[in-house]
Short mmCIF file of C-alpha atoms and ligand atoms in Angstrom, two decimals:
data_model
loop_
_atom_site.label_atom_id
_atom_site.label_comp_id
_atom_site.label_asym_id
_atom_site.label_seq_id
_atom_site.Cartn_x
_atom_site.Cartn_y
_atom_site.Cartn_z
CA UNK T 18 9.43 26.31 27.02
CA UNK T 19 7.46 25.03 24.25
CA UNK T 20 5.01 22.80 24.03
CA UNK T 21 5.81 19.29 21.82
CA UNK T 22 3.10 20.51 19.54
CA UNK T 23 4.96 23.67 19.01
CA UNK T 24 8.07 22.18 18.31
CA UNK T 25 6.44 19.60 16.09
CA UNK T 26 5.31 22.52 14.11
CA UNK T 27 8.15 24.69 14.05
CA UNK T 28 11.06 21.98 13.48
CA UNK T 29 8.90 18.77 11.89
CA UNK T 30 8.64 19.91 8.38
CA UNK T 31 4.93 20.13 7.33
CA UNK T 32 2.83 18.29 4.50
CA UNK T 33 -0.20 20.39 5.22
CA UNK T 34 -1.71 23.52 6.64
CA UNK T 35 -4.20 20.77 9.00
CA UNK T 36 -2.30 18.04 10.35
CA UNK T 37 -4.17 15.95 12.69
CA UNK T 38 -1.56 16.49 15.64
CA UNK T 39 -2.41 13.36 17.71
CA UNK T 40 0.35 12.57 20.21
CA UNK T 41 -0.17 9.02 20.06
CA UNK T 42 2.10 7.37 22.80
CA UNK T 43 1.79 3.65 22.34
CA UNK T 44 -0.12 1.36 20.07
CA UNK T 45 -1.04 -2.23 20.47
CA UNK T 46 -3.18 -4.55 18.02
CA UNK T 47 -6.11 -2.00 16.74
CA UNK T 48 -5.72 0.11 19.62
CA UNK T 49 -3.40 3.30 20.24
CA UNK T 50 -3.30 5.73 23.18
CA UNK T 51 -2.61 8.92 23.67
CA UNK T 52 -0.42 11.47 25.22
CA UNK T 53 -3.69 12.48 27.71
CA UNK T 54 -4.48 8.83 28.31
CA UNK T 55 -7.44 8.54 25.55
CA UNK T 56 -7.83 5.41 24.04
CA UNK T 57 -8.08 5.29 19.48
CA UNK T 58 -9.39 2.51 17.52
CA UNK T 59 -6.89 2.91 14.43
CA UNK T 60 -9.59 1.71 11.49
CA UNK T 61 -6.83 3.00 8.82
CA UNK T 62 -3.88 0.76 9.89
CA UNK T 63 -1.80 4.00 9.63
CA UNK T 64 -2.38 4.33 6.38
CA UNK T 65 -2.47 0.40 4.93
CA UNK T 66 0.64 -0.57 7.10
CA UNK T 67 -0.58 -2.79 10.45
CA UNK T 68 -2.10 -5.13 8.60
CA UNK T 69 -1.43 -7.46 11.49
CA UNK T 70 -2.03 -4.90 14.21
CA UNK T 71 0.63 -2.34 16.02
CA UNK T 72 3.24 -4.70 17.61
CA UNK T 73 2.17 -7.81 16.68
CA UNK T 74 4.23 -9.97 19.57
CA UNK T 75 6.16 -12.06 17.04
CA UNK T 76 7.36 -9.44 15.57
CA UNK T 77 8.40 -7.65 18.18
CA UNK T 78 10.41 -10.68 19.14
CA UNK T 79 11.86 -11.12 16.16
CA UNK T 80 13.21 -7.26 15.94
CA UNK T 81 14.66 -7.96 19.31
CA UNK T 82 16.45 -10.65 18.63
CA UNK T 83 17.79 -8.89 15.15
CA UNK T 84 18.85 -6.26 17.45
CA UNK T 85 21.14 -8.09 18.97
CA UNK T 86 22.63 -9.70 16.26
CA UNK T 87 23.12 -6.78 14.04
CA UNK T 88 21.89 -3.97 13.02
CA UNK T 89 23.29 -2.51 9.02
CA UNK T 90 26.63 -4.55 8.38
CA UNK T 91 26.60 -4.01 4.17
CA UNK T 92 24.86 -2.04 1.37
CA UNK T 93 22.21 -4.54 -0.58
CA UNK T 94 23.35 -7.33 -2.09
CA UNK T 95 26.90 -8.32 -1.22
CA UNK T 96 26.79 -10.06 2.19
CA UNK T 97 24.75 -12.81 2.77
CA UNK T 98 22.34 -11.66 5.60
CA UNK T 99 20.12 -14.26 6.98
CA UNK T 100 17.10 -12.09 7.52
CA UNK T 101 17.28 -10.79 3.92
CA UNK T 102 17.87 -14.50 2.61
CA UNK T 103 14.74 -15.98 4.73
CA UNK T 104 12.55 -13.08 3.58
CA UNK T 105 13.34 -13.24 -0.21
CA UNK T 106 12.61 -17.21 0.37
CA UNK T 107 9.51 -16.78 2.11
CA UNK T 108 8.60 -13.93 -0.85
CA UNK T 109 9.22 -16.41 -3.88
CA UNK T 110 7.34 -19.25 -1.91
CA UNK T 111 4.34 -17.45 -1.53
CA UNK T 112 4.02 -16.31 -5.52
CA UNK T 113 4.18 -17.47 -8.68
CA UNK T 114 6.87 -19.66 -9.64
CA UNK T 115 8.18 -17.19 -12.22
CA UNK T 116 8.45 -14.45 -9.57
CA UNK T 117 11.42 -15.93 -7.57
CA UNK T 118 13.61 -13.08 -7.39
CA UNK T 119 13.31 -9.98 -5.03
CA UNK T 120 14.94 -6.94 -5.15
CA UNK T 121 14.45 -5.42 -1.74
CA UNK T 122 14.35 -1.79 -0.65
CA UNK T 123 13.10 0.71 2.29
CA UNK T 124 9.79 1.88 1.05
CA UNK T 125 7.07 2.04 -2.12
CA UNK T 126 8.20 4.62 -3.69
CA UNK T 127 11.30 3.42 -4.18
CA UNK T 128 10.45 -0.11 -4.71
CA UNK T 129 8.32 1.30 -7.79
CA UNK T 130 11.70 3.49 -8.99
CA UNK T 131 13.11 0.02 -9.27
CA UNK T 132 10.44 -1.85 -11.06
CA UNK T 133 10.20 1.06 -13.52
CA UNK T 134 14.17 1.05 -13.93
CA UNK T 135 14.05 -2.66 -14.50
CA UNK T 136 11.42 -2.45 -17.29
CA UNK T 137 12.68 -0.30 -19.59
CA UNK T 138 16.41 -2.53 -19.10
CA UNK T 139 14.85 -5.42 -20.05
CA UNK T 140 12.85 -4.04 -22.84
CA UNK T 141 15.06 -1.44 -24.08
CA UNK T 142 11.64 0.18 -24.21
CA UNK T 143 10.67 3.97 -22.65
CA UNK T 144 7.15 4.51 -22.50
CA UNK T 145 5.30 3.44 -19.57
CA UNK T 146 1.46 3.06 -19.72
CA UNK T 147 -0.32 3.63 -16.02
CA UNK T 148 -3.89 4.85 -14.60
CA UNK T 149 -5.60 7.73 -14.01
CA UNK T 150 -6.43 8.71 -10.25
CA UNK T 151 -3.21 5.92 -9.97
CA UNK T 152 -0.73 6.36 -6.99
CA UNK T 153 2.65 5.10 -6.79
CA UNK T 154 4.47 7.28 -4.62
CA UNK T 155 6.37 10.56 -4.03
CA UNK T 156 9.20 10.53 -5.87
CA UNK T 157 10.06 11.99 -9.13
CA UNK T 158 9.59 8.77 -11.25
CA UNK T 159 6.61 7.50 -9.05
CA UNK T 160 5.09 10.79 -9.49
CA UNK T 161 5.40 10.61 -12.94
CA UNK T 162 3.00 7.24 -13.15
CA UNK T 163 1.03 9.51 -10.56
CA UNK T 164 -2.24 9.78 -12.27
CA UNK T 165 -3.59 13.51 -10.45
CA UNK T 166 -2.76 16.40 -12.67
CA UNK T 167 -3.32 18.19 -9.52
CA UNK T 168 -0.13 16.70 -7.78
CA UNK T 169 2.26 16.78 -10.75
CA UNK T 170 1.94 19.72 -12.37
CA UNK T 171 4.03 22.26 -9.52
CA UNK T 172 6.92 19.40 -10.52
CA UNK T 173 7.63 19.44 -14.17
CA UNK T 174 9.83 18.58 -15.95
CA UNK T 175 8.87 14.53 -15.09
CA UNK T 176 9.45 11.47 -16.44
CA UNK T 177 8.97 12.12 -20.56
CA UNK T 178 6.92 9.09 -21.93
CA UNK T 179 4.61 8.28 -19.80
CA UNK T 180 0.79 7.98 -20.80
CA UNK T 181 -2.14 7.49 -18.75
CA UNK T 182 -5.58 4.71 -19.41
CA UNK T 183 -8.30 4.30 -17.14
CA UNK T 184 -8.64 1.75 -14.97
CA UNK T 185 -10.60 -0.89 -15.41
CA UNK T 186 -11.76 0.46 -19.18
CA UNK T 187 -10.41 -2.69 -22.06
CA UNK T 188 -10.82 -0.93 -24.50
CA UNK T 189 -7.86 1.69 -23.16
CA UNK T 190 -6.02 -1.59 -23.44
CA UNK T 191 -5.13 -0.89 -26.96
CA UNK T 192 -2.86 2.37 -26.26
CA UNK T 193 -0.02 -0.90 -25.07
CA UNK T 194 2.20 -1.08 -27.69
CA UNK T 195 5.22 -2.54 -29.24
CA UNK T 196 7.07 0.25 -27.30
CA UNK T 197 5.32 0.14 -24.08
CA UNK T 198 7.94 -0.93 -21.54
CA UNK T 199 5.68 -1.37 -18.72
CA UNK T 200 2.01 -1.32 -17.49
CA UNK T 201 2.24 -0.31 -14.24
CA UNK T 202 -1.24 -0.58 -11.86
CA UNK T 203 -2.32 -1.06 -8.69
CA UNK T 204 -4.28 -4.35 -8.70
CA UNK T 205 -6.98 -3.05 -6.45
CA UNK T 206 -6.63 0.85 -7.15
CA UNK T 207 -6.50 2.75 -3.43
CA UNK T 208 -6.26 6.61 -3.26
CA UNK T 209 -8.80 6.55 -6.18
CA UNK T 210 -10.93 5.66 -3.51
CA UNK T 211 -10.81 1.60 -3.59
CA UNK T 212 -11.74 1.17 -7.21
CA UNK T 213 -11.26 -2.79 -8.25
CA UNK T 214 -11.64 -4.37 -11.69
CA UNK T 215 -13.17 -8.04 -12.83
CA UNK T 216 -11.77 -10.77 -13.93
CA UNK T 217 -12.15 -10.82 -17.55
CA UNK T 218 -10.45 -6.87 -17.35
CA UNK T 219 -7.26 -8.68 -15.88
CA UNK T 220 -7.01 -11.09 -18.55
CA UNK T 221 -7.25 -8.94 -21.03
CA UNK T 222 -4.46 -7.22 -19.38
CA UNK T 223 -2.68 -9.89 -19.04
CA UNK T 224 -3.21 -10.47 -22.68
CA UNK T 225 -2.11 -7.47 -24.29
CA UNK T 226 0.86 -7.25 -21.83
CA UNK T 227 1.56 -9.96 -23.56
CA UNK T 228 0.65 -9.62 -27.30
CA UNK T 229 3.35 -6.40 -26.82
CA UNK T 230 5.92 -8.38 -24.85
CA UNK T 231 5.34 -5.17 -22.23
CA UNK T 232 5.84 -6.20 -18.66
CA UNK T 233 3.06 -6.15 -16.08
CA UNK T 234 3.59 -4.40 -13.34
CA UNK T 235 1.55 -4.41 -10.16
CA UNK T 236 1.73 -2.27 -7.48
CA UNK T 237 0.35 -4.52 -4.21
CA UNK T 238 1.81 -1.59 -2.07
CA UNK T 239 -1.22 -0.84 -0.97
CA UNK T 240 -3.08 -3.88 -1.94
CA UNK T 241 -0.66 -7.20 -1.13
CA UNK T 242 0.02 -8.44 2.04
CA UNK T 243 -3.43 -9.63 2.80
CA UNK T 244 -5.46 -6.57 2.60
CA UNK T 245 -8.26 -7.73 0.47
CA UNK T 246 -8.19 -11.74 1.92
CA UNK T 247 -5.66 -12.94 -0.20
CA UNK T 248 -2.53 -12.54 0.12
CA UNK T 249 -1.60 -11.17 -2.89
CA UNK T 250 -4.65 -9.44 -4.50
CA UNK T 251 -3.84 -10.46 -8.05
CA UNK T 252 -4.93 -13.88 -6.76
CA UNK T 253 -8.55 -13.12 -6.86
CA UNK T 254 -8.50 -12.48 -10.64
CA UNK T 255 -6.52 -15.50 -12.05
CA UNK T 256 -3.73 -13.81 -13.29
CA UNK T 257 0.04 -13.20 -12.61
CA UNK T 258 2.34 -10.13 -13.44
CA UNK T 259 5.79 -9.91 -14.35
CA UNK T 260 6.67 -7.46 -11.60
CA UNK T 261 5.19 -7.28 -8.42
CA UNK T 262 5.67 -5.12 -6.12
CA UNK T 263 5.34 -4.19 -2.37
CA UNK T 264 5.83 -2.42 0.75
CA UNK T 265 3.25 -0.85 3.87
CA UNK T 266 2.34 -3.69 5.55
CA UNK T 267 5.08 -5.66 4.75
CA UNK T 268 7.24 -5.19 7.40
CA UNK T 269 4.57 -5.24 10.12
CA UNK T 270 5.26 -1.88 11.28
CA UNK T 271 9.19 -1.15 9.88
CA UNK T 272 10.23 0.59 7.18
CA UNK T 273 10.47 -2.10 4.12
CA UNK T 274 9.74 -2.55 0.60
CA UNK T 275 10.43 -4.40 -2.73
CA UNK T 276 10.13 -5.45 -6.32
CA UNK T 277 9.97 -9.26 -7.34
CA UNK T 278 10.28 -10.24 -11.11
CA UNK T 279 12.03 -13.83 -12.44
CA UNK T 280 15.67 -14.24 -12.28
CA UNK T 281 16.01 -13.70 -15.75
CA UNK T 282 14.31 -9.87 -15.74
CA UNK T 283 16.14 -9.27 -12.51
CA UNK T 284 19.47 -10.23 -14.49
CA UNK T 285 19.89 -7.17 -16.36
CA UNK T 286 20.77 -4.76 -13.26
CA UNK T 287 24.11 -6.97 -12.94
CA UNK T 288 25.45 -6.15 -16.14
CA UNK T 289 26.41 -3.09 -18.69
CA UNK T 290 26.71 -1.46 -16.06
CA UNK T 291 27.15 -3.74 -13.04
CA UNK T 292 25.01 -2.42 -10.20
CA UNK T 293 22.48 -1.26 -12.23
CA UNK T 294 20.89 -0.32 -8.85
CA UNK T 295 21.95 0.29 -5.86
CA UNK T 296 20.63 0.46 -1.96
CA UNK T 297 22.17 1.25 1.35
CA UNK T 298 19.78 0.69 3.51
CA UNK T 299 17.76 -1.70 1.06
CA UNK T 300 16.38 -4.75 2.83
CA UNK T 301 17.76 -3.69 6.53
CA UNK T 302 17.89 -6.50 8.82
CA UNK T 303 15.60 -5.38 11.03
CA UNK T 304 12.92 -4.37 8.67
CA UNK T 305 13.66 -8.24 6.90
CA UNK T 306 13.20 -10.04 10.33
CA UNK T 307 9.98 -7.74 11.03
CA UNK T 308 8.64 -9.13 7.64
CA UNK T 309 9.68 -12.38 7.82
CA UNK T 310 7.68 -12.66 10.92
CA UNK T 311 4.82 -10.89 9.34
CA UNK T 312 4.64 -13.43 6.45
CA UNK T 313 4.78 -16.10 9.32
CA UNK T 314 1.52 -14.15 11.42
CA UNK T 315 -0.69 -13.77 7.87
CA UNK T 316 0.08 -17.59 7.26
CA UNK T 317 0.11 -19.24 11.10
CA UNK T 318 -2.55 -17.16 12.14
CA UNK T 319 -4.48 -18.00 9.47
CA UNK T 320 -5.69 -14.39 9.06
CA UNK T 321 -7.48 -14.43 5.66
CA UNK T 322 -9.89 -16.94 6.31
CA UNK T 323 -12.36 -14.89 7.38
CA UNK T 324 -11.83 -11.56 5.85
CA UNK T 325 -14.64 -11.63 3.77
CA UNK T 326 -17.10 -11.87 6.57
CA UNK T 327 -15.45 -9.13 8.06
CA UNK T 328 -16.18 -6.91 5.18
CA UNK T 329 -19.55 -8.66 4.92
CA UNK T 330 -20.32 -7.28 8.65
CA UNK T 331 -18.62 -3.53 7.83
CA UNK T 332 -21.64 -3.51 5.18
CA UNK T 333 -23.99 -4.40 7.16
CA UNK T 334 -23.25 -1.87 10.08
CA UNK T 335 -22.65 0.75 8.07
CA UNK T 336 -26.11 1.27 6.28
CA UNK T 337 -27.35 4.91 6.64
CA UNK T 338 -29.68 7.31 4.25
CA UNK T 339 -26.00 9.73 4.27
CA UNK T 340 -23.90 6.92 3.01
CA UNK T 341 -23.87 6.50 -1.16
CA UNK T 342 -22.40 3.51 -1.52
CA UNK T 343 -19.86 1.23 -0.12
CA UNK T 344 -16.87 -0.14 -2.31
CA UNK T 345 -14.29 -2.43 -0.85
CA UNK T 346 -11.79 -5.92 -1.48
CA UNK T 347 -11.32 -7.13 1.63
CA UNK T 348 -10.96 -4.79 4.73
CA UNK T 349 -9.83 -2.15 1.97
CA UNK T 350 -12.98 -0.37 1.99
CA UNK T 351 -14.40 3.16 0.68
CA UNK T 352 -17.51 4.48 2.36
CA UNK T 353 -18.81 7.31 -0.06
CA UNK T 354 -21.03 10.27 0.99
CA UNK T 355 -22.72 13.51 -0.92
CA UNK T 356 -19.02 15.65 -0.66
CA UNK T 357 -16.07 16.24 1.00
CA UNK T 358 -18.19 19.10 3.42
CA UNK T 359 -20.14 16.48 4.65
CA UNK T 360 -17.41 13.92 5.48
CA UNK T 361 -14.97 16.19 7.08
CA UNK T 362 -16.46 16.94 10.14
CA UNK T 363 -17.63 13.12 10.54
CA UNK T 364 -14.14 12.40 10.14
CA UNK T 365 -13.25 14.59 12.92
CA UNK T 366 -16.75 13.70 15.28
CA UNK T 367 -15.00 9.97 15.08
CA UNK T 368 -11.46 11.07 15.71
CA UNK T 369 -13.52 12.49 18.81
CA UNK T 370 -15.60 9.52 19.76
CA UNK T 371 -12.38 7.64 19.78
CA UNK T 372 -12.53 6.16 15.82
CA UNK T 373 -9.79 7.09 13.33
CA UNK T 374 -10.10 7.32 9.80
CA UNK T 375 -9.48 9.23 6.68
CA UNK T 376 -10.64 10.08 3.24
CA UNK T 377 -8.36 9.40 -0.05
CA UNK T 378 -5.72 11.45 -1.84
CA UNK T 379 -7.37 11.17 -5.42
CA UNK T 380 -11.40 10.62 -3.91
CA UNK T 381 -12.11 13.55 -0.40
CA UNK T 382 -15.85 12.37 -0.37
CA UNK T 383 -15.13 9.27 0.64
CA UNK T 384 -14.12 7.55 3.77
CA UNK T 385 -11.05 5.16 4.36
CA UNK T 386 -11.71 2.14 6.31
CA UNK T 387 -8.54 -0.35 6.18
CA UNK T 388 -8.44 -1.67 9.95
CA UNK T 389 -5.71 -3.94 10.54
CA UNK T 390 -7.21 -7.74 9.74
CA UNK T 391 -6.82 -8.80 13.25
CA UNK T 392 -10.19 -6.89 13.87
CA UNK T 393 -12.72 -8.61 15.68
CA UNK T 394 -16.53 -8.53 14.76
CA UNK T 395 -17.33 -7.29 18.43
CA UNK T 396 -14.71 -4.70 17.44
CA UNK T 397 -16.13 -3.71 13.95
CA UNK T 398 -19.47 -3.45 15.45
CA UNK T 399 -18.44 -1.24 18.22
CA UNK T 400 -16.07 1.17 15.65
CA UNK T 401 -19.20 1.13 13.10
CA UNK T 402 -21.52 2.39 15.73
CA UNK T 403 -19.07 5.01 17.01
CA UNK T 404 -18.96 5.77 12.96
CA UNK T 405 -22.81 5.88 13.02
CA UNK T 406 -22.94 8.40 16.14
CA UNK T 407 -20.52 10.46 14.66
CA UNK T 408 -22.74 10.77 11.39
CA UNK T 409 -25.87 11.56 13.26
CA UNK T 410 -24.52 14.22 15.50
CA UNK T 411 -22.92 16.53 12.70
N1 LIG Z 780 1.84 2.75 -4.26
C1 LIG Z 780 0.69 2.73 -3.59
C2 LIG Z 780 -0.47 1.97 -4.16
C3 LIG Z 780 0.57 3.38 -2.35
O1 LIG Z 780 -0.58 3.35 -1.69
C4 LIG Z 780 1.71 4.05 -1.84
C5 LIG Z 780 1.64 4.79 -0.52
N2 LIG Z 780 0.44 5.38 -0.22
C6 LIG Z 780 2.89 4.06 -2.58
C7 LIG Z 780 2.93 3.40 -3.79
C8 LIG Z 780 4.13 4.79 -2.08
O2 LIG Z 780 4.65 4.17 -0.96
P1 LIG Z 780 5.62 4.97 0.03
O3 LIG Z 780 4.82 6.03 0.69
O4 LIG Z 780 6.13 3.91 0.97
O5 LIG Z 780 6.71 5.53 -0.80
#
């Protein structure tokens, strides 16, 4: 008989030739366990998802009681669901008054699909402007925005008409035009390694997006949802987009995403054609009670007040003569080091010493650290000295 890791590799289909193969078991705030009874701090949030820690009590409660209403009854948008109607509320209420409408889907990648669908509807435009060392997801369109040469080339023919700035750069500003549909960008860029721009950069965003009439988009996928101590990270910078858009930690640990714009943007996808775009499994009931109750944790539990001295303490427990530098917005934080060789086996000494984290897609030098914001500062001491040990003995 096989072993579970066997079969994992020989029937799960594979997305590299090194997959960590933990057989985690259960998970529970910033904790998870596994299969041989060892005990993980998760400092990655599985990837920029548990914001509010694995199984967050409220919403496990509120998936449970989903359950046993109903699970899928419709595709998206023709019932009236009352998970999906309390959600898109609760969306609109925390954002701008002009973004009251939400579109919602299963994940990021195809909440993005949408956004960039929407844009060139509304403007009748085709080009879409987005960053390098950007990502946006998996699928052909998202790929296309993908800013790594590296990942799309294997995959042409993509999207035509897409273009590429730097992030953060003004003076890129100027290649939005009169036919730029969209610029789409993640506020606070993530695989890039956690790169983030000032204020006066957004408003001259925000500017030219509007000198063009091209639609902002930002991608809070990685970003929103409280991850840098607001709850939307376009709040730090004074500025609002036309499109935002989310997904990871939305729905607390289920499988969620969307795109919000005003009512009049969102308009077009109901005419010339009518269902301009379509979902099954958009907005599932489950998934929209799971992030309901995840708005309701970030909110009640007051959980950004005092994510900045959470970061503040991450920086000061993490000072060593091998770490470069530190960048980070929030608890979404890049520790840097000489090269890739050197962080690797660190990486794995934690994953030893009972600490997980990760490098970035776009950015292998440097370290992940995204723990879900329910960490506590005994907590970020004791994973920071694990993180220190591991450094020292490799
Ligand atoms: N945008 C950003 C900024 C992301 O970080 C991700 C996921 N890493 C995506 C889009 C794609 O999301 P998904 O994997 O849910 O398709």
């Amino acid at each position: 008989m096989p072993s579970q890791r066997q079969l994992f590799l020989n029937h799960l289909a594979q997305t590299s030739d090194a997959p960590l193969m933990l057989e985690m078991v259960s998970a529970e705030g910033i904790n998870m366990l596994d299969a041989y009874g060892k005990s993980y701090i998760d400092l990655i949030s599985g990837i920029g998802v548990s914001n509010i820690g694995h199984r967050h009590p409220k919403v496990v409660k509120a998936i449970k009681e989903q359950v046993d209403k109903h699970l899928h009854v419709m595709v998206y948008g023709e019932f009236v669901q009352t998970p999906q109607v309390k959600l898109a509320t609760a969306l609109s209420n925390s954002l701008p008054k002009n973004l009251n409408s939400v579109y919602l889907v299963n994940s990021g990648s195809e909440a993005i699909e949408g956004a960039m669908k929407l844009a060139k509807r509304f403007t009748g435009r085709s080009e879409i402007i987005a960053c390098h060392d950007a990502y946006h997801g998996s699928s052909h369109g998202a790929l296309s925005l993908t800013g790594s040469e590296t990942f799309k080339r294997n995959y042409r023919p993509l999207l035509p008409g897409i273009s590429h700035i730097s992030f953060g750069v003004a003076d890129d500003l100027n290649t939005i035009t009169e036919q730029t549909a969209a610029f789409v960008v993640e506020t606070v860029q993530g695989e890039a390694g956690v790169r983030h721009a000032d204020q006066s950069y957004w408003k001259a965003v925000r500017k030219r997006c509007d000198e063009t009439d091209t639609l902002l988009i930002l991608d809070e996928i990685q970003c929103g949802f409280g991850r840098t101590g607001k709850f939307w990270a376009f709040e730090h910078y004074g500025i609002s987009p036309d499109v935002v858009v989310s997904a990871k930690g939305m729905g607390g640990g289920m499988p969620i995403g969307c795109f919000v714009a005003s009512k009049e943007l969102m308009h077009v996808f109901t005419e010339n054609p009518v269902l301009g775009h379509i979902s099954t499994f958009g907005g599932h009931p489950v998934s929209s009670a799971a992030a309901l109750a995840t708005i309701d944790v970030i909110m009640e539990e007051e959980l950004l007040t005092d994510i900045a001295s959470k970061e503040q303490l991450f920086h000061e427990c993490l000072t060593h003569p091998k770490i470069k530098e530190i960048r980070s917005k929030g608890l979404m934080m890049a520790v840097e080091f000489e090269s890739y060789d050197i962080l690797k086996p660190i990486i794995d000494k934690a994953i030893e010493l009972g600490v997980i984290t990760d490098w970035f897609l776009f950015d292998d030098q440097s370290m992940r650290i995204a723990p879900p914001l329910i960490i506590t500062e005994k907590e970020i001491k004791k994973a920071c000295n694990i993180i220190l040990q591991a450094i020292d003995t490799v």
